[in-house]
Amino acid sequence: MILRILSVWCFVCWSVSAQQAITTANAHWPPWRTIESDGSLSGIEIDILRGLSARLELDLVTKGCGWKRCLKHMMMGESDLMSGLYKTAEREQYMAFVEPPYRSHQNTCFYLLHDSQLKINSYQDLKSLRIAVQSKVAYFERFDKDEQLFKHEVIDDIAAFRLLKGERVDTLIMSCAEGDYFIKEQSISAWFKHANYVEQEHRPVYFAISKHSPLVQRKQELSKALQDMLDSGEVQSLLEQNKLLKRD
């Protein structure tokens, strides 16, 4: 029994010490994360992760994937770390969330066709609308748990805006920073506009480690590195590099 315990302990130690890189897989979600032509990731959250990995003396390996596929990577231990996460009971089953959160609030917007006569001035105005949502994305608690709303699932931003332009949905929901960035980058501001209603809430956004990753053994070390980056103002500087982030 003692030999068995020692062998398991040695295996864990070897796994941690042998790890030379952090692998992060995540979805295309500019300005936070952008999938480049070679499949790698760039963006504000990736810059933060590079700072963290450097402090742990590990390389950072990035790969882009669809949101649901990325969550599957974390569930299976095929990726070490993921960013841009709200903490949910389901996710806590297979991910260890890194404290503290690196963002603490979220502004969520609803978008309409520019010439739409629809008015969304409050949450109640959503009741009769067809709303494009991204599969497996958490928005805000009231909306996420509301089973009375008509939610049309899509795979990404492009699909959501295409449905709206084709009038197959009445509106779409998205973080304001993400939606505004997408509209600006695609030069489609003449087609779409914000609804008056914006949901503003305190909702922490986290990094999380797959519970199957050897990195989970260094969770406290990662937390300290993140706190150091927050205290030094490094994270805030990265968040403010894009003027769209001031509203998120």
Tab-separated table of C-alpha atoms in Angstrom:
chain	number	residue	atom	x	y	z
A	1	MET	CA	0.000	0.000	0.000
A	2	ILE	CA	2.831	2.410	0.927
A	3	LEU	CA	4.609	1.658	-2.338
A	4	ARG	CA	1.385	2.270	-4.248
A	5	ILE	CA	0.862	5.656	-2.548
A	6	LEU	CA	4.467	6.628	-3.227
A	7	SER	CA	4.203	5.626	-6.862
A	8	VAL	CA	1.046	7.711	-7.349
A	9	TRP	CA	2.657	10.680	-5.567
A	10	CYS	CA	5.773	10.381	-7.722
A	11	PHE	CA	3.650	10.213	-10.881
A	12	VAL	CA	1.840	13.420	-9.929
A	13	CYS	CA	5.135	15.152	-9.140
A	14	TRP	CA	6.623	13.962	-12.434
A	15	SER	CA	3.580	15.145	-14.391
A	16	VAL	CA	3.769	18.626	-12.876
A	17	SER	CA	7.527	18.977	-13.235
A	18	ALA	CA	7.492	17.557	-16.768
A	19	GLN	CA	4.920	20.038	-18.007
A	20	GLN	CA	6.656	22.567	-20.211
A	21	ALA	CA	3.671	24.324	-21.762
A	22	ILE	CA	0.114	25.400	-21.039
A	23	THR	CA	-2.354	24.517	-23.772
A	24	THR	CA	-5.393	26.741	-24.113
A	25	ALA	CA	-8.191	26.076	-26.577
A	26	ASN	CA	-10.880	28.662	-27.056
A	27	ALA	CA	-13.457	30.017	-29.440
A	28	HIS	CA	-13.311	33.026	-31.756
A	29	TRP	CA	-14.609	35.845	-29.560
A	30	PRO	CA	-12.954	39.119	-30.509
A	31	PRO	CA	-11.714	41.372	-29.058
A	32	TRP	CA	-11.035	38.875	-26.278
A	33	ARG	CA	-9.877	36.038	-28.525
A	34	THR	CA	-9.318	35.839	-32.280
A	35	ILE	CA	-8.593	32.665	-34.241
A	36	GLU	CA	-5.796	33.425	-36.704
A	37	SER	CA	-5.367	31.831	-40.159
A	38	ASP	CA	-2.984	29.200	-38.751
A	39	GLY	CA	-5.475	28.147	-36.065
A	40	SER	CA	-3.674	29.878	-33.202
A	41	LEU	CA	-5.251	32.478	-30.922
A	42	SER	CA	-4.549	36.159	-30.320
A	43	GLY	CA	-6.401	38.848	-28.377
A	44	ILE	CA	-6.598	40.482	-24.963
A	45	GLU	CA	-7.179	37.304	-22.944
A	46	ILE	CA	-4.340	35.561	-24.766
A	47	ASP	CA	-2.017	38.433	-23.827
A	48	ILE	CA	-3.018	37.970	-20.177
A	49	LEU	CA	-2.392	34.231	-20.450
A	50	ARG	CA	1.049	34.862	-21.922
A	51	GLY	CA	1.865	36.971	-18.885
A	52	LEU	CA	0.656	34.219	-16.556
A	53	SER	CA	2.483	31.417	-18.365
A	54	ALA	CA	5.710	33.442	-18.327
A	55	ARG	CA	5.415	33.817	-14.556
A	56	LEU	CA	5.057	30.038	-14.251
A	57	GLU	CA	8.002	29.594	-16.659
A	58	LEU	CA	5.835	27.683	-19.104
A	59	ASP	CA	5.264	28.185	-22.819
A	60	LEU	CA	1.746	28.968	-24.034
A	61	VAL	CA	0.259	26.881	-26.837
A	62	THR	CA	-3.016	28.153	-28.299
A	63	LYS	CA	-5.569	26.571	-30.589
A	64	GLY	CA	-8.930	27.769	-31.831
A	65	CYS	CA	-12.113	25.708	-31.787
A	66	GLY	CA	-15.866	26.099	-31.545
A	67	TRP	CA	-17.197	26.974	-28.075
A	68	LYS	CA	-18.840	23.583	-27.447
A	69	ARG	CA	-15.765	21.754	-28.729
A	70	CYS	CA	-13.502	23.814	-26.451
A	71	LEU	CA	-15.600	22.894	-23.419
A	72	LYS	CA	-15.314	19.255	-24.509
A	73	HIS	CA	-11.513	19.638	-24.617
A	74	MET	CA	-11.598	20.815	-21.007
A	75	MET	CA	-13.917	18.014	-19.966
A	76	MET	CA	-11.602	15.395	-21.486
A	77	GLY	CA	-8.367	17.030	-20.326
A	78	GLU	CA	-7.224	17.770	-23.867
A	79	SER	CA	-6.603	21.419	-22.903
A	80	ASP	CA	-5.106	22.773	-19.691
A	81	LEU	CA	-6.712	26.181	-19.383
A	82	MET	CA	-9.628	28.167	-20.755
A	83	SER	CA	-10.570	31.843	-20.477
A	84	GLY	CA	-13.756	33.899	-20.704
A	85	LEU	CA	-15.776	31.699	-18.364
A	86	TYR	CA	-18.676	32.331	-16.038
A	87	LYS	CA	-18.735	29.995	-13.062
A	88	THR	CA	-21.574	27.473	-13.253
A	89	ALA	CA	-22.287	24.276	-11.314
A	90	GLU	CA	-22.003	22.208	-14.501
A	91	ARG	CA	-18.594	23.626	-15.389
A	92	GLU	CA	-17.276	23.221	-11.843
A	93	GLN	CA	-17.692	19.468	-12.241
A	94	TYR	CA	-14.744	19.309	-14.633
A	95	MET	CA	-12.959	22.663	-14.232
A	96	ALA	CA	-11.155	24.323	-11.318
A	97	PHE	CA	-11.828	28.073	-11.440
A	98	VAL	CA	-8.867	30.349	-10.787
A	99	GLU	CA	-9.439	33.116	-8.259
A	100	PRO	CA	-9.601	36.048	-8.519
A	101	PRO	CA	-11.709	36.809	-11.616
A	102	TYR	CA	-9.906	39.040	-14.098
A	103	ARG	CA	-13.085	40.916	-15.046
A	104	SER	CA	-15.944	41.661	-12.692
A	105	HIS	CA	-18.870	42.959	-14.728
A	106	GLN	CA	-20.629	42.408	-18.021
A	107	ASN	CA	-22.801	44.570	-20.262
A	108	THR	CA	-25.095	42.534	-22.493
A	109	CYS	CA	-26.684	44.088	-25.579
A	110	PHE	CA	-29.517	43.166	-27.881
A	111	TYR	CA	-29.117	44.026	-31.553
A	112	LEU	CA	-31.784	44.894	-34.112
A	113	LEU	CA	-31.890	45.588	-37.816
A	114	HIS	CA	-31.138	49.263	-38.363
A	115	ASP	CA	-34.573	49.943	-39.866
A	116	SER	CA	-36.479	47.717	-37.426
A	117	GLN	CA	-39.595	49.172	-35.834
A	118	LEU	CA	-39.280	46.840	-32.858
A	119	LYS	CA	-38.600	48.415	-29.477
A	120	ILE	CA	-36.688	46.650	-26.717
A	121	ASN	CA	-36.728	49.028	-23.783
A	122	SER	CA	-36.858	46.462	-20.978
A	123	TYR	CA	-36.562	42.749	-20.317
A	124	GLN	CA	-40.324	42.349	-20.668
A	125	ASP	CA	-40.114	43.370	-24.326
A	126	LEU	CA	-38.242	40.143	-25.096
A	127	LYS	CA	-41.261	37.969	-24.387
A	128	SER	CA	-42.687	37.881	-27.909
A	129	LEU	CA	-39.408	37.926	-29.852
A	130	ARG	CA	-37.287	35.324	-31.627
A	131	ILE	CA	-33.797	35.696	-30.142
A	132	ALA	CA	-30.574	34.303	-31.620
A	133	VAL	CA	-28.308	32.827	-28.924
A	134	GLN	CA	-25.031	30.960	-29.141
A	135	SER	CA	-25.167	27.360	-27.985
A	136	LYS	CA	-23.693	26.704	-24.512
A	137	VAL	CA	-23.025	30.419	-23.897
A	138	ALA	CA	-24.054	31.903	-20.545
A	139	TYR	CA	-25.388	35.487	-20.773
A	140	PHE	CA	-27.064	36.602	-17.542
A	141	GLU	CA	-28.909	34.460	-15.018
A	142	ARG	CA	-32.446	35.706	-15.575
A	143	PHE	CA	-32.158	35.256	-19.332
A	144	ASP	CA	-30.348	31.912	-19.160
A	145	LYS	CA	-32.999	30.379	-16.901
A	146	ASP	CA	-36.019	31.843	-18.692
A	147	GLU	CA	-37.697	28.952	-20.507
A	148	GLN	CA	-40.553	31.145	-21.732
A	149	LEU	CA	-38.382	32.975	-24.245
A	150	PHE	CA	-37.992	31.787	-27.831
A	151	LYS	CA	-34.253	31.157	-28.246
A	152	HIS	CA	-32.827	30.127	-31.614
A	153	GLU	CA	-29.404	28.511	-31.135
A	154	VAL	CA	-26.537	29.326	-33.515
A	155	ILE	CA	-22.881	28.317	-33.617
A	156	ASP	CA	-21.172	31.708	-33.821
A	157	ASP	CA	-21.452	35.494	-34.264
A	158	ILE	CA	-21.616	35.338	-38.053
A	159	ALA	CA	-24.541	32.927	-37.985
A	160	ALA	CA	-26.404	35.132	-35.489
A	161	PHE	CA	-26.042	38.293	-37.559
A	162	ARG	CA	-26.937	36.423	-40.765
A	163	LEU	CA	-30.178	35.216	-39.194
A	164	LEU	CA	-30.975	38.739	-38.056
A	165	LYS	CA	-30.218	40.244	-41.453
A	166	GLY	CA	-32.414	37.592	-43.093
A	167	GLU	CA	-35.191	38.422	-40.579
A	168	ARG	CA	-35.305	34.819	-39.380
A	169	VAL	CA	-34.936	36.169	-35.845
A	170	ASP	CA	-36.032	39.493	-34.378
A	171	THR	CA	-32.954	40.201	-32.294
A	172	LEU	CA	-29.721	38.666	-31.081
A	173	ILE	CA	-27.995	38.766	-27.720
A	174	MET	CA	-24.270	39.336	-27.239
A	175	SER	CA	-21.830	41.006	-24.906
A	176	CYS	CA	-21.670	44.661	-25.918
A	177	ALA	CA	-17.895	44.591	-26.395
A	178	GLU	CA	-18.092	41.508	-28.591
A	179	GLY	CA	-21.049	42.717	-30.661
A	180	ASP	CA	-19.696	46.237	-31.145
A	181	TYR	CA	-16.287	44.882	-32.130
A	182	PHE	CA	-17.833	42.469	-34.641
A	183	ILE	CA	-19.942	45.198	-36.259
A	184	LYS	CA	-16.932	47.507	-36.495
A	185	GLU	CA	-14.596	44.857	-37.929
A	186	GLN	CA	-17.160	43.684	-40.484
A	187	SER	CA	-18.104	47.267	-41.462
A	188	ILE	CA	-21.809	46.494	-41.047
A	189	SER	CA	-22.877	49.359	-38.781
A	190	ALA	CA	-25.306	50.558	-41.471
A	191	TRP	CA	-27.315	47.341	-41.048
A	192	PHE	CA	-27.587	46.937	-37.280
A	193	LYS	CA	-28.211	48.964	-34.136
A	194	HIS	CA	-28.426	48.513	-30.365
A	195	ALA	CA	-31.745	48.136	-28.667
A	196	ASN	CA	-32.268	50.630	-25.831
A	197	TYR	CA	-32.250	47.861	-23.244
A	198	VAL	CA	-28.780	46.913	-21.983
A	199	GLU	CA	-28.404	44.409	-19.156
A	200	GLN	CA	-25.702	45.590	-16.779
A	201	GLU	CA	-24.621	43.212	-14.057
A	202	HIS	CA	-21.803	42.305	-11.760
A	203	ARG	CA	-20.713	38.914	-13.064
A	204	PRO	CA	-17.142	37.723	-12.575
A	205	VAL	CA	-15.277	36.292	-15.565
A	206	TYR	CA	-12.670	33.611	-14.878
A	207	PHE	CA	-9.835	31.497	-16.126
A	208	ALA	CA	-10.311	27.798	-15.324
A	209	ILE	CA	-8.133	24.689	-15.355
A	210	SER	CA	-9.227	21.264	-16.528
A	211	LYS	CA	-9.362	18.938	-13.536
A	212	HIS	CA	-7.594	16.347	-15.709
A	213	SER	CA	-4.627	18.672	-16.334
A	214	PRO	CA	-1.389	18.520	-14.303
A	215	LEU	CA	-1.674	22.317	-14.155
A	216	VAL	CA	-4.378	21.902	-11.507
A	217	GLN	CA	-1.558	21.107	-9.071
A	218	ARG	CA	-0.286	24.669	-9.605
A	219	LYS	CA	-3.641	26.395	-9.191
A	220	GLN	CA	-2.545	28.460	-6.175
A	221	GLU	CA	0.606	29.535	-7.985
A	222	LEU	CA	-1.479	30.601	-10.976
A	223	SER	CA	-3.861	32.514	-8.690
A	224	LYS	CA	-0.950	34.421	-7.146
A	225	ALA	CA	0.458	35.268	-10.579
A	226	LEU	CA	-2.939	36.590	-11.680
A	227	GLN	CA	-3.333	38.641	-8.506
A	228	ASP	CA	0.133	40.125	-9.088
A	229	MET	CA	-0.878	41.116	-12.645
A	230	LEU	CA	-4.073	42.708	-11.341
A	231	ASP	CA	-2.292	44.575	-8.536
A	232	SER	CA	0.369	45.919	-10.891
A	233	GLY	CA	-2.254	47.294	-13.300
A	234	GLU	CA	-1.026	45.054	-16.119
A	235	VAL	CA	-4.407	43.419	-16.667
A	236	GLN	CA	-6.260	46.736	-16.606
A	237	SER	CA	-3.824	48.159	-19.163
A	238	LEU	CA	-4.502	45.228	-21.496
A	239	LEU	CA	-8.276	45.562	-21.037
A	240	GLU	CA	-8.211	49.263	-21.903
A	241	GLN	CA	-6.139	48.952	-25.070
A	242	ASN	CA	-9.344	48.676	-27.094
A	243	LYS	CA	-11.744	51.571	-26.496
A	244	LEU	CA	-14.744	49.232	-26.880
A	245	LEU	CA	-13.849	47.606	-23.580
A	246	LYS	CA	-14.685	50.689	-21.570
A	247	ARG	CA	-18.356	49.755	-21.669
A	248	ASP	CA	-17.688	46.102	-20.687
